[in-house]
Short mmCIF file of C-alpha atoms and ligand atoms in Angstrom, two decimals:
data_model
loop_
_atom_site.label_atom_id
_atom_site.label_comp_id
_atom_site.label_asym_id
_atom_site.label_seq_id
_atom_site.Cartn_x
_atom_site.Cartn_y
_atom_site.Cartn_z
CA UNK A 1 9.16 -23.16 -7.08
CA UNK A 2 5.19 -23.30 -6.87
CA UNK A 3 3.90 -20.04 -5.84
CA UNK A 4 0.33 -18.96 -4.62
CA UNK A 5 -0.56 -15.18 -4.79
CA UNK A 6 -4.04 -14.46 -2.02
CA UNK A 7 -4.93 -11.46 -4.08
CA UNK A 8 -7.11 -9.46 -6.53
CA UNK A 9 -6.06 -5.66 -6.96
CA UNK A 10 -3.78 -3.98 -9.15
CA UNK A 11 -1.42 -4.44 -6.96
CA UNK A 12 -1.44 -8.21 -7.10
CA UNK A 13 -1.05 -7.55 -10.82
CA UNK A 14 2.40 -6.00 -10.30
CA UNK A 15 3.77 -9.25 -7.87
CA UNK A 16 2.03 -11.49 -10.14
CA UNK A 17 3.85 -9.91 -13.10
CA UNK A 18 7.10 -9.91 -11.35
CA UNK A 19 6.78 -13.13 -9.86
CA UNK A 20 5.77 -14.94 -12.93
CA UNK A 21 8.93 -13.73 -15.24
CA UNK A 22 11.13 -14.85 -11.81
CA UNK A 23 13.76 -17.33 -13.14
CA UNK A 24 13.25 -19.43 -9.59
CA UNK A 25 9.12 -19.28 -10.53
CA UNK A 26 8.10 -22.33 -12.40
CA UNK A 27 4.41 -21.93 -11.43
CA UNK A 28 2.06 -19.21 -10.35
CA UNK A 29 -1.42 -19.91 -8.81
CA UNK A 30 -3.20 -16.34 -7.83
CA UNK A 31 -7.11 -16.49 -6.02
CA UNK A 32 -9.15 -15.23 -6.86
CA UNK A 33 -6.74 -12.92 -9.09
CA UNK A 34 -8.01 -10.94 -11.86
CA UNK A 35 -8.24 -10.89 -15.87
CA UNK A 36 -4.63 -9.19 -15.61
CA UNK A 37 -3.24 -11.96 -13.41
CA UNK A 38 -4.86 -14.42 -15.63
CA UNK A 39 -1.88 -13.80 -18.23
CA UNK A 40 0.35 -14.41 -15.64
CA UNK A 41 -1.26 -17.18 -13.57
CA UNK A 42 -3.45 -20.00 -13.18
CA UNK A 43 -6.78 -18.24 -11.58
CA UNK A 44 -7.88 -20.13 -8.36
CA UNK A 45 -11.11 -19.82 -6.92
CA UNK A 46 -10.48 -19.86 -2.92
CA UNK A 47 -11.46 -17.69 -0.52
CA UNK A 48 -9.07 -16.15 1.31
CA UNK A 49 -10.95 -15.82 4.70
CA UNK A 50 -10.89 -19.79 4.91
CA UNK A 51 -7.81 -20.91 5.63
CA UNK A 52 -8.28 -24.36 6.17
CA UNK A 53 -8.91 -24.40 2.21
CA UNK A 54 -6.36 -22.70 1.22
CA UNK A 55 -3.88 -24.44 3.67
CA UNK A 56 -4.85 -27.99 1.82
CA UNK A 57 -5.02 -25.82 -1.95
CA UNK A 58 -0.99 -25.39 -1.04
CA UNK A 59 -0.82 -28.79 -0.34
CA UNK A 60 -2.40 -30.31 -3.25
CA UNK A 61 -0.26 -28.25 -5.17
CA UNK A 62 3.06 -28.38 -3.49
CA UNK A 63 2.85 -24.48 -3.04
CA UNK A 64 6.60 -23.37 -1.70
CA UNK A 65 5.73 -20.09 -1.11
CA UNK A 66 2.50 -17.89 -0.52
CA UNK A 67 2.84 -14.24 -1.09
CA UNK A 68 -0.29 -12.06 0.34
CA UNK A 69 -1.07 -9.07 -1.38
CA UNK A 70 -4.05 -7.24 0.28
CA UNK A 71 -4.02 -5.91 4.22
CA UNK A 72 -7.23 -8.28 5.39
CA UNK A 73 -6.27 -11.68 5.49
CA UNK A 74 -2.90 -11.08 6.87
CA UNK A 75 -5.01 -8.84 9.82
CA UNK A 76 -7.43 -11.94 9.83
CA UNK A 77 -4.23 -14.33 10.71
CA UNK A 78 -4.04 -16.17 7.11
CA UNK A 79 -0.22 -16.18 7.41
CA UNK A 80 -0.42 -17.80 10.96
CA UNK A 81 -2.48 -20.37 9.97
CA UNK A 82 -0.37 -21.31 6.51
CA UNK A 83 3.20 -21.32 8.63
CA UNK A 84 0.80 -23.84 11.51
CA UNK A 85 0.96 -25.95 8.47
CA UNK A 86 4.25 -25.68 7.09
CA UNK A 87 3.83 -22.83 4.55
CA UNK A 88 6.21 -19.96 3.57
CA UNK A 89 4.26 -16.86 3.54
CA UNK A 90 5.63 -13.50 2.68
CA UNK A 91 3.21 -11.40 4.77
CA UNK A 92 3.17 -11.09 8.61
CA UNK A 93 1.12 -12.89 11.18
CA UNK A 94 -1.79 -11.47 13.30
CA UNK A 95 -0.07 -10.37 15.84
CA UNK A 96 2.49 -7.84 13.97
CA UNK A 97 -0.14 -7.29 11.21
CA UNK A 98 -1.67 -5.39 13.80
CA UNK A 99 0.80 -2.40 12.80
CA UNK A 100 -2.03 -1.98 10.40
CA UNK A 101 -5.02 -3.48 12.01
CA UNK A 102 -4.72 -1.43 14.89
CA UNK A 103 -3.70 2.46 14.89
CA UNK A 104 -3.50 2.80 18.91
CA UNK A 105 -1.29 -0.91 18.49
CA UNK A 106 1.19 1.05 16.32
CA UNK A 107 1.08 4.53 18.23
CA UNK A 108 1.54 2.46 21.68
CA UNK A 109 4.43 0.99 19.98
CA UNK A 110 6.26 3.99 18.75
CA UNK A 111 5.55 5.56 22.24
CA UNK A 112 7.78 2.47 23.76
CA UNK A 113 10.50 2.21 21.10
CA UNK A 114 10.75 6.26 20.81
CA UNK A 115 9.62 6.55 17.26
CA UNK A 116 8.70 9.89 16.05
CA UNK A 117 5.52 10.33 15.05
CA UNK A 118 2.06 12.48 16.13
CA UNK A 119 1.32 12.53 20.09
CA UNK A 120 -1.91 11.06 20.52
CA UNK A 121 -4.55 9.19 22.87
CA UNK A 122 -6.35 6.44 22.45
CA UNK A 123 -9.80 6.53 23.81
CA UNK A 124 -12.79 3.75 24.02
CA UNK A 125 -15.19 5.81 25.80
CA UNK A 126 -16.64 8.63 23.70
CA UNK A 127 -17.05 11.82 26.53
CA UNK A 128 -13.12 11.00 27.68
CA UNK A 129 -12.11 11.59 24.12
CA UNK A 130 -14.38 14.34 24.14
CA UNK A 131 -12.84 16.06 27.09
CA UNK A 132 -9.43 15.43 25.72
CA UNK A 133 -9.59 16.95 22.33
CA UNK A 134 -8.78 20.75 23.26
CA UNK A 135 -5.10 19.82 24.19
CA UNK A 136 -4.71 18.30 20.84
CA UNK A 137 -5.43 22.08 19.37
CA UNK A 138 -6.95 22.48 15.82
CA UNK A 139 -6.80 21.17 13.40
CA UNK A 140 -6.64 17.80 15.35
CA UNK A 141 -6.80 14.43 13.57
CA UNK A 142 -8.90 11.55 14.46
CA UNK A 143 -8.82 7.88 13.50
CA UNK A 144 -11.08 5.03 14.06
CA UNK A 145 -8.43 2.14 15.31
CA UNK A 146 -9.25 -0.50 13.22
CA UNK A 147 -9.32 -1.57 9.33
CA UNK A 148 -11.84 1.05 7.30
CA UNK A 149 -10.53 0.87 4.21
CA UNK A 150 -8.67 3.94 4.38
CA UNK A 151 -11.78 5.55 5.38
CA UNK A 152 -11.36 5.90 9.16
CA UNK A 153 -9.19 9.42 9.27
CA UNK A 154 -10.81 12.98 9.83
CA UNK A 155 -8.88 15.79 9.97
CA UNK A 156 -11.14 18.59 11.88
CA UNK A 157 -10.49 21.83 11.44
CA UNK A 158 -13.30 23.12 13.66
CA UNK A 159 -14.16 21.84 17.28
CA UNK A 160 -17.36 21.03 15.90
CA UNK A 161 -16.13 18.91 13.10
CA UNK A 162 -13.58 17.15 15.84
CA UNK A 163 -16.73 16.58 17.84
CA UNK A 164 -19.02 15.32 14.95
CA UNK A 165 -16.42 13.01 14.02
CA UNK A 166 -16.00 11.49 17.85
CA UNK A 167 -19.76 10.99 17.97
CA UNK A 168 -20.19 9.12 14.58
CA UNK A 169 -16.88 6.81 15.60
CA UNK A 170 -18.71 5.65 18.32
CA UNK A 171 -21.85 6.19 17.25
CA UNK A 172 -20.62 3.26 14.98
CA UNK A 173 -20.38 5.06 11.58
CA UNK A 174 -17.19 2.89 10.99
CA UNK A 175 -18.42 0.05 12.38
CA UNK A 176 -16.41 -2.10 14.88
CA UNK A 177 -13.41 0.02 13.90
CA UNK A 178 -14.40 2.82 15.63
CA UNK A 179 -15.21 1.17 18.62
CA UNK A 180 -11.95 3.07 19.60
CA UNK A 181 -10.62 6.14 18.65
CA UNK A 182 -7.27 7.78 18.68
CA UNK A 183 -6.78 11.63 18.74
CA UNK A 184 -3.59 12.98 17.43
CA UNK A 185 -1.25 15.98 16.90
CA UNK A 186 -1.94 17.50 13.07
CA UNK A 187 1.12 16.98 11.57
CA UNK A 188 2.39 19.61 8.68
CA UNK A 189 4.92 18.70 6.04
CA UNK A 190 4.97 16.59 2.73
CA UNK A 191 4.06 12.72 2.72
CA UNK A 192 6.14 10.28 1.17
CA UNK A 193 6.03 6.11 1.18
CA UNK A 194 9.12 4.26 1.96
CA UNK A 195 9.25 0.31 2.10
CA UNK A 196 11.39 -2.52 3.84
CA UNK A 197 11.53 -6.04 3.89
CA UNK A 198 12.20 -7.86 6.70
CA UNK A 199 12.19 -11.67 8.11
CA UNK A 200 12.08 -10.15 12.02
CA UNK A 201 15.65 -9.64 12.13
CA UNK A 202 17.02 -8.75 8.64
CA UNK A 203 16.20 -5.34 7.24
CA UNK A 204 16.60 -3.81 3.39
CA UNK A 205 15.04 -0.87 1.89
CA UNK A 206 12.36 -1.80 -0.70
CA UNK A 207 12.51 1.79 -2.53
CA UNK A 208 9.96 5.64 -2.40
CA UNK A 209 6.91 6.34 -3.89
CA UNK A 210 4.80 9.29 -3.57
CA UNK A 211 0.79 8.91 -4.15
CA UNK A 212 -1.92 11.18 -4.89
CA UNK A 213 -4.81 9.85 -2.64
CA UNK A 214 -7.78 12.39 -3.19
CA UNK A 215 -10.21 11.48 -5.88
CA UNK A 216 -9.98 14.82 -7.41
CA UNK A 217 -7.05 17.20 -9.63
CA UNK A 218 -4.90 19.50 -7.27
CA UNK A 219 -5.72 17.24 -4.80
CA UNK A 220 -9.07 18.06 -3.88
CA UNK A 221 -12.14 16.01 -2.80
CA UNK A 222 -12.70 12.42 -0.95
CA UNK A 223 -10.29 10.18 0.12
CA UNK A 224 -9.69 7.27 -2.14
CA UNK A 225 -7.22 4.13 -2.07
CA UNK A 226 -5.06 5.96 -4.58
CA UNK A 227 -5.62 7.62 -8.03
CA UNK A 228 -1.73 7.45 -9.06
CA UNK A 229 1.77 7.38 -7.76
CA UNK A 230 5.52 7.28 -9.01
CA UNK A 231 8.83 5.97 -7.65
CA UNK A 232 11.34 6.59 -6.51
CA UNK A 233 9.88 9.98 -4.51
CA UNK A 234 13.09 12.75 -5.30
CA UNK A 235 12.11 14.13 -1.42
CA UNK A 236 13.25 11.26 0.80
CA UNK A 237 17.20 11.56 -0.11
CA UNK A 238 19.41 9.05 0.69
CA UNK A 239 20.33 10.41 3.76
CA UNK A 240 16.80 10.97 4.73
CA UNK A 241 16.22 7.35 3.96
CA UNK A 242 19.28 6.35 6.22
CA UNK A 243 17.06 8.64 9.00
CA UNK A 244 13.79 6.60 8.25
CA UNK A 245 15.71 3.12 8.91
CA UNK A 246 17.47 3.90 11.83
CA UNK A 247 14.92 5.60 13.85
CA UNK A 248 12.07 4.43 12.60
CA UNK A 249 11.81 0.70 10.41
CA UNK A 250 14.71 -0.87 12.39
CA UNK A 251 13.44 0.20 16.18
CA UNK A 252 10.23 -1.00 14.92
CA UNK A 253 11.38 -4.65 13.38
CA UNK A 254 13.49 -4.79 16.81
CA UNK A 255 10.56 -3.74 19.38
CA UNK A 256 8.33 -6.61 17.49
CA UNK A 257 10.92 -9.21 17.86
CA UNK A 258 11.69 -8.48 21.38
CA UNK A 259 8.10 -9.05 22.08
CA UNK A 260 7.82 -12.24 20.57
CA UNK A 261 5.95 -10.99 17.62
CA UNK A 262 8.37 -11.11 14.40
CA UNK A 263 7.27 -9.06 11.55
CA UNK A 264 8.03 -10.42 8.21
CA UNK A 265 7.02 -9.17 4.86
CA UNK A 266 6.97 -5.64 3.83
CA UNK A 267 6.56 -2.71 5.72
CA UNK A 268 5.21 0.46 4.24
CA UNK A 269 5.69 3.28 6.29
CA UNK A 270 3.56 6.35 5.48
CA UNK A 271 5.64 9.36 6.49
CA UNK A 272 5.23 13.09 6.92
CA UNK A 273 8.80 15.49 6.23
CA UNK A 274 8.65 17.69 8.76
CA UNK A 275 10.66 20.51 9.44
CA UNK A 276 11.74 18.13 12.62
CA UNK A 277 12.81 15.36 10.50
CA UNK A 278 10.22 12.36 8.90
CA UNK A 279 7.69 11.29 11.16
CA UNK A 280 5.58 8.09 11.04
CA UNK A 281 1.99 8.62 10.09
CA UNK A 282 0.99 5.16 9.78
CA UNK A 283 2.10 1.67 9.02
CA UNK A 284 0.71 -0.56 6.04
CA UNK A 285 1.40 -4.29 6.47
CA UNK A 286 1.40 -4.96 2.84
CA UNK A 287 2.67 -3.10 -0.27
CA UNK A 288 0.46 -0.05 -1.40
CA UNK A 289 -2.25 -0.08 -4.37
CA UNK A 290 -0.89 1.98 -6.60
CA UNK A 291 2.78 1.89 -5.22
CA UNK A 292 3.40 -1.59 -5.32
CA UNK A 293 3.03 -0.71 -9.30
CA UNK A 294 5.61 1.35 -9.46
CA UNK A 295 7.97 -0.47 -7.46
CA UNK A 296 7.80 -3.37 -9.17
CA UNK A 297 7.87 -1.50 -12.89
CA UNK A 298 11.76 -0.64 -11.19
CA UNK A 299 12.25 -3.65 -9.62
CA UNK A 300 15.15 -5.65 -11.00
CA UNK A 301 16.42 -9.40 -9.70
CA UNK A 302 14.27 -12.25 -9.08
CA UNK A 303 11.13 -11.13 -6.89
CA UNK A 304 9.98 -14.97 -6.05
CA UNK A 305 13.53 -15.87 -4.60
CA UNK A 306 13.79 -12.24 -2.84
CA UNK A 307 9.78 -13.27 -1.53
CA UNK A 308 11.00 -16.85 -0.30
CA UNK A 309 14.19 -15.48 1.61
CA UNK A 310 11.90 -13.10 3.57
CA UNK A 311 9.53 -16.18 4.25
CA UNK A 312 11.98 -18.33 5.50
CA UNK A 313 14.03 -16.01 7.35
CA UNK A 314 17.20 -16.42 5.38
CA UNK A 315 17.18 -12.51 3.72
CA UNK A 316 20.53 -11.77 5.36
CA UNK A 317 21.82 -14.16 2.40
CA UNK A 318 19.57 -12.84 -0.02
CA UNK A 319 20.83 -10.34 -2.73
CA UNK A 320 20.17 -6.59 -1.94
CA UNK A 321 17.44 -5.87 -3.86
CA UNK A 322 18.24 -3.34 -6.91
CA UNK A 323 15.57 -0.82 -8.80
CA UNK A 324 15.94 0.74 -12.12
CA UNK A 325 17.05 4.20 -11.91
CA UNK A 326 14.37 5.43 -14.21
CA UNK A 327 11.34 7.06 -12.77
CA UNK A 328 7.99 4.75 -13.07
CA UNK A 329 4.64 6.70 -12.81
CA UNK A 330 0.91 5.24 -12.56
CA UNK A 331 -2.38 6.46 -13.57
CA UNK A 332 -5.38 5.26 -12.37
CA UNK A 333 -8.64 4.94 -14.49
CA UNK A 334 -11.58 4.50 -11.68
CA UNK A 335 -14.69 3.85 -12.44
CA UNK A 336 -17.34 6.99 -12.71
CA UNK A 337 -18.86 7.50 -9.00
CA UNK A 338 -15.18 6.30 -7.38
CA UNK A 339 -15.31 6.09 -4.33
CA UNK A 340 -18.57 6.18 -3.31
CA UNK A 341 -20.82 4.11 -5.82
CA UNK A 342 -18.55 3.12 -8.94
CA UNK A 343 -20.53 2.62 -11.93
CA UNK A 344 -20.12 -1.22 -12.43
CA UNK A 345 -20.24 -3.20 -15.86
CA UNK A 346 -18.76 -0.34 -18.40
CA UNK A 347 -16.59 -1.47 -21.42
CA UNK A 348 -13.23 -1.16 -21.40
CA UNK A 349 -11.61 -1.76 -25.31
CA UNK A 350 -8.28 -1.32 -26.58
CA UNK A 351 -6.52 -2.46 -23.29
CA UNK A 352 -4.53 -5.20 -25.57
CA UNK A 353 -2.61 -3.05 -27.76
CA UNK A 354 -2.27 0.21 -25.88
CA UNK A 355 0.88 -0.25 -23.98
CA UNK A 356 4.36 -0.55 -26.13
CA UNK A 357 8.06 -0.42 -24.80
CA UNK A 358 8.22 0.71 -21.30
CA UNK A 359 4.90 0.89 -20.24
CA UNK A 360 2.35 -1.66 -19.00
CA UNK A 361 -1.37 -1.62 -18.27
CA UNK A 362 -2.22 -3.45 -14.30
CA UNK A 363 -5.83 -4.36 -14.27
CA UNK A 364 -7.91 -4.20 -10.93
CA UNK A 365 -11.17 -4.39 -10.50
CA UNK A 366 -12.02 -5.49 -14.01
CA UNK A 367 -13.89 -8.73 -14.86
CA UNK A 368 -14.62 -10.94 -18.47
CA UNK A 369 -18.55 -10.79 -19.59
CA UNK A 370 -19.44 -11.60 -23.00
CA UNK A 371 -15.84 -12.59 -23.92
CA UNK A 372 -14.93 -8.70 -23.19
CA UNK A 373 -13.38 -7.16 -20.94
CA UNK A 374 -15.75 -4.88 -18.40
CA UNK A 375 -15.48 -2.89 -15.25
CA UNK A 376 -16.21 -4.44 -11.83
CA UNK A 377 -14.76 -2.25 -9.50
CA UNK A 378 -13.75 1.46 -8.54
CA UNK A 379 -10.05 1.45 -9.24
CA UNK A 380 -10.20 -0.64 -12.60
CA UNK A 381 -6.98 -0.20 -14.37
CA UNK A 382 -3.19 1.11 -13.36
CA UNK A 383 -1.85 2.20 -16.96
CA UNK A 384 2.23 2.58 -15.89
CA UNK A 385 5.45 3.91 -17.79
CA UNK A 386 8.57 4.80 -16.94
CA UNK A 387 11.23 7.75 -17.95
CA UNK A 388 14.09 9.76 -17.40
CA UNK A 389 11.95 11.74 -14.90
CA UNK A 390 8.37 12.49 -13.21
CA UNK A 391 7.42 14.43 -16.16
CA UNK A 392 8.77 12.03 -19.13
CA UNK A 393 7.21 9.43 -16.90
CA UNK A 394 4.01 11.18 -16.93
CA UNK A 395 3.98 11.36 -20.53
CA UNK A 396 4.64 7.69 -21.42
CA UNK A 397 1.54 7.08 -18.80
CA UNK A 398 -0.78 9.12 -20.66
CA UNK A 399 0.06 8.51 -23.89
CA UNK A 400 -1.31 5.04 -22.92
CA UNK A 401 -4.15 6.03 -21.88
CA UNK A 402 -4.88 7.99 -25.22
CA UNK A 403 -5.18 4.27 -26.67
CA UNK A 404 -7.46 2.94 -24.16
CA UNK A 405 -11.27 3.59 -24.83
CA UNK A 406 -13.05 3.53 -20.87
CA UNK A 407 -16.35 5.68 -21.31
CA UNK A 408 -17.76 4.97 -17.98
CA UNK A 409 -14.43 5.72 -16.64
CA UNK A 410 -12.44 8.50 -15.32
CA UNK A 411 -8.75 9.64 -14.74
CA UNK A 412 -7.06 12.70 -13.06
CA UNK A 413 -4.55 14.26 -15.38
CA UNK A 414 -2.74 15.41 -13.10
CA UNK A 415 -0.60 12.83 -11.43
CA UNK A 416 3.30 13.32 -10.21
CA UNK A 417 2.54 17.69 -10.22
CA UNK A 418 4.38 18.44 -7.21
CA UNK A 419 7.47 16.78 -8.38
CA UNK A 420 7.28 18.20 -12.07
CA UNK A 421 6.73 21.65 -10.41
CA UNK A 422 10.20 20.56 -9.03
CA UNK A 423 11.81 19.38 -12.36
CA UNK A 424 10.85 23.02 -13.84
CA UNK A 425 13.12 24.77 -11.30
P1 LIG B 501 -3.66 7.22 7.50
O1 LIG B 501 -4.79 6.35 7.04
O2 LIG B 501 -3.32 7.09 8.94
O3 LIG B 501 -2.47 7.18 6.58
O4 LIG B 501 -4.19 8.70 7.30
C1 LIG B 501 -4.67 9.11 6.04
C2 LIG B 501 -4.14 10.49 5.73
O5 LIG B 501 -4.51 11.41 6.76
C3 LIG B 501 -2.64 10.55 5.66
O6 LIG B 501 -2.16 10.17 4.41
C4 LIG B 501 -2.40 12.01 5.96
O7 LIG B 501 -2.63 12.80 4.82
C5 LIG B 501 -3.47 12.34 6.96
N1 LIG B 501 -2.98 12.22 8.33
C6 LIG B 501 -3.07 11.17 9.15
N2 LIG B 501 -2.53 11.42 10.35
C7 LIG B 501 -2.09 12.69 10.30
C8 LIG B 501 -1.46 13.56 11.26
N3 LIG B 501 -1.20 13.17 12.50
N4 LIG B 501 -1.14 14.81 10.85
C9 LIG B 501 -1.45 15.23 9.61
N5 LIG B 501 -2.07 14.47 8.68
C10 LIG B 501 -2.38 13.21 9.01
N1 LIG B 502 -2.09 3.88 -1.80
C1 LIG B 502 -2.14 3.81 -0.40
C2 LIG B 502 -2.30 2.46 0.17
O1 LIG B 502 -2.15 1.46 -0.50
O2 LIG B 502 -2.57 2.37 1.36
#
């Protein structure tokens, strides 16, 4: 088949990867893609956010399935514009997509299907969320609803902080998507990622990661999209992960489809373990940057077939997808001043040779200038290995990295330290 990846992140590196060496791939289009992907794929220039030109670039190239990586277009309603005319896409519509687009959307939703998660309230005028905050306690957590690039989450610990944090949501310091808020119950336990495909009525697990998202070692510091991650996560057991699908993905594939709104694609539930059992903190409509590396470093079987069953509906018939029992670990190299003002432009050298058996380097934001290979982006590189466990993992990773010369970039050292606290005991 004739596949089109909508795409540039490491992430998209990972599917393109795994789509390309699919025996059912014969060709692999990816736009705009990166210097990674180009190894993999023929680099498109389109732009995602018009569909009409991408809709007659599948056409023009007989394009049997689309696969969309990042969160935006499918919240932009890409995918219902490409099935309109005649596509497969793996990656839901507008109107489920919303699970991500719109935090109150997937609250309102778990409040109907009785999915546990945070309580909450969802607010559009700034003194009634104000006067509701002191029965959410402290520390209470508040969201802008919409996309803001995993931005849009406070956690106050102070009234004062709570109150700031209303006022600059509406005061439009997230721009339209803070134009409504939702307050919620502070949740206390450990995250972990789990992931399931589904066509709107078929459900299989898609494997555990665990991610490190502050910027900083120990965990410390600004939010960013991720600085590392591993699969599978040891915490979510198999009989937690039997928990997670029946009262949490499977009510939430039914509610959609009894509402007319199908889901199909991936869904990556973020989760907190509490001492009540896992708890939904959000939905992702998409796989996660850096998880998505991970997953598909374990991922064995033919990812472009799996992609096309989901698409067309027919994963009941599909085989159940299998992962590699190793562990698989990523390291992120960012660019200096990730998140807030990455230093663009810095050489990267020795990206070519530095990864052997086992381990593989995912480019993101990196670009081509001069016939060399430069940064162009916060998160520039995913440098991935896998092992026997988080720590052997671990090693592989950085051992890479010891080969890869990145002076304007940067690296915590500490990825996977939870769960090799846990291997020690
Ligand atoms: P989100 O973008 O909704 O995943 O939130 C980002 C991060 O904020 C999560 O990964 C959690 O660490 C934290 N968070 C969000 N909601 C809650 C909650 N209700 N209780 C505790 N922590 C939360
Ligand atoms: N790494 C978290 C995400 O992709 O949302």
């Amino acid at each position: 088949m004739q596949i089109l990846l909508i795409g540039s992140g490491g992430r998209e590196h990972a599917l393109g990867w795994r789509l390309a060496s699919s025996a059912s791939c014969d060709k692999l289009f990816a736009a705009p893609g990166n210097p990674g992907i180009g190894e993999d794929a023929e680099l498109v220039a389109l732009d995602a956010g018009d569909h009409a030109a991408v809709a007659e670039f599948c056409a023009q190239n007989e394009i049997d399935l689309v696969v969309v990586g990042p969160e935006a277009p499918l919240v932009d309603g890409l995918g219902d514009s490409l099935r309109a005319a005649g596509f497969a896409v793996f990656g839901p519509d507008k109107a489920p997509a919303q699970l991500e687009g719109s935090k109150g959307f997937t609250k309102d939703l778990c409040s109907r299907a009785d999915i546990p998660t945070a309580a909450y309230a969802r607010h559009s005028d700034k003194a009634a969320a104000l006067a509701d905050l002191p029965r959410f306690g402290l520390p209470v957590v508040i969201k802008a609803d919409g996309l803001a690039a995993g931005k849009g989450v406070i956690i106050a610990e102070t009234g004062e902080q709570a109150e700031a944090a209303i006022e600059d949501m509406f005061g439009g310091g997230f721009g339209d998507a803070g134009a409504e808020v939702v307050l919620e119950e502070f949740m206390v336990g450990e995250e972990a990622s789990f992931f399931a495909l589904t066509d709107g009525e078929n459900i299989v697990p898609f494997g555990s990661a665990q991610d490190h998202k502050r910027v900083g070692e120990g965990d410390v510091g600004p939010n960013t999209g991720g600085m590392g991650a591993y699969s599978p996560a040891p915490v979510l057991t198999v009989e937690l992960e039997l928990q997670v699908m029946q009262r949490i993905i499977r009510p939430t594939v039914e509610a959609l489809s009894a509402e007319g709104m199908p889901y199909n694609g991936v869904l990556f539930a973020g989760l907190m373990l509490t001492d009540e059992g896992p708890k939904l903190i959000e939905y992702n409509c998409r796989f996660g940057d850096p998880e998505c590396q991970v997953l598909m470093t374990r991922f064995k079987g033919d990812l472009a077939a799996l992609m096309l069953a989901v698409a067309k509906g027919d994963l009941g018939e599909a085989d159940i997808p299998e992962f590699d029992d190793a562990t698989a670990l990523t390291v992120v190299m960012a660019a200096k001043g990730y998140p807030a003002s990455p230093e663009k432009g810095g050489a990267i050298l020795g990206v070519d040779t530095a990864a052997g058996e086992g381990q593989k380097i995912f480019h993101a934001g990196t670009a081509i200038k001069d016939r060399a290979l430069v940064a162009s982006g916060g998160r520039v590189l995913s440098v991935t290995a896998t092992g026997g466990n988080v720590t052997h993992a671990k090693d592989a990773a950085y051992a890479v990295i010891d080969n890869v010369d990145f002076p304007s970039g940067f690296y915590r050292r500490d990825i996977g330290w939870r769960e090799m606290e846990r291997e020690v005991k």
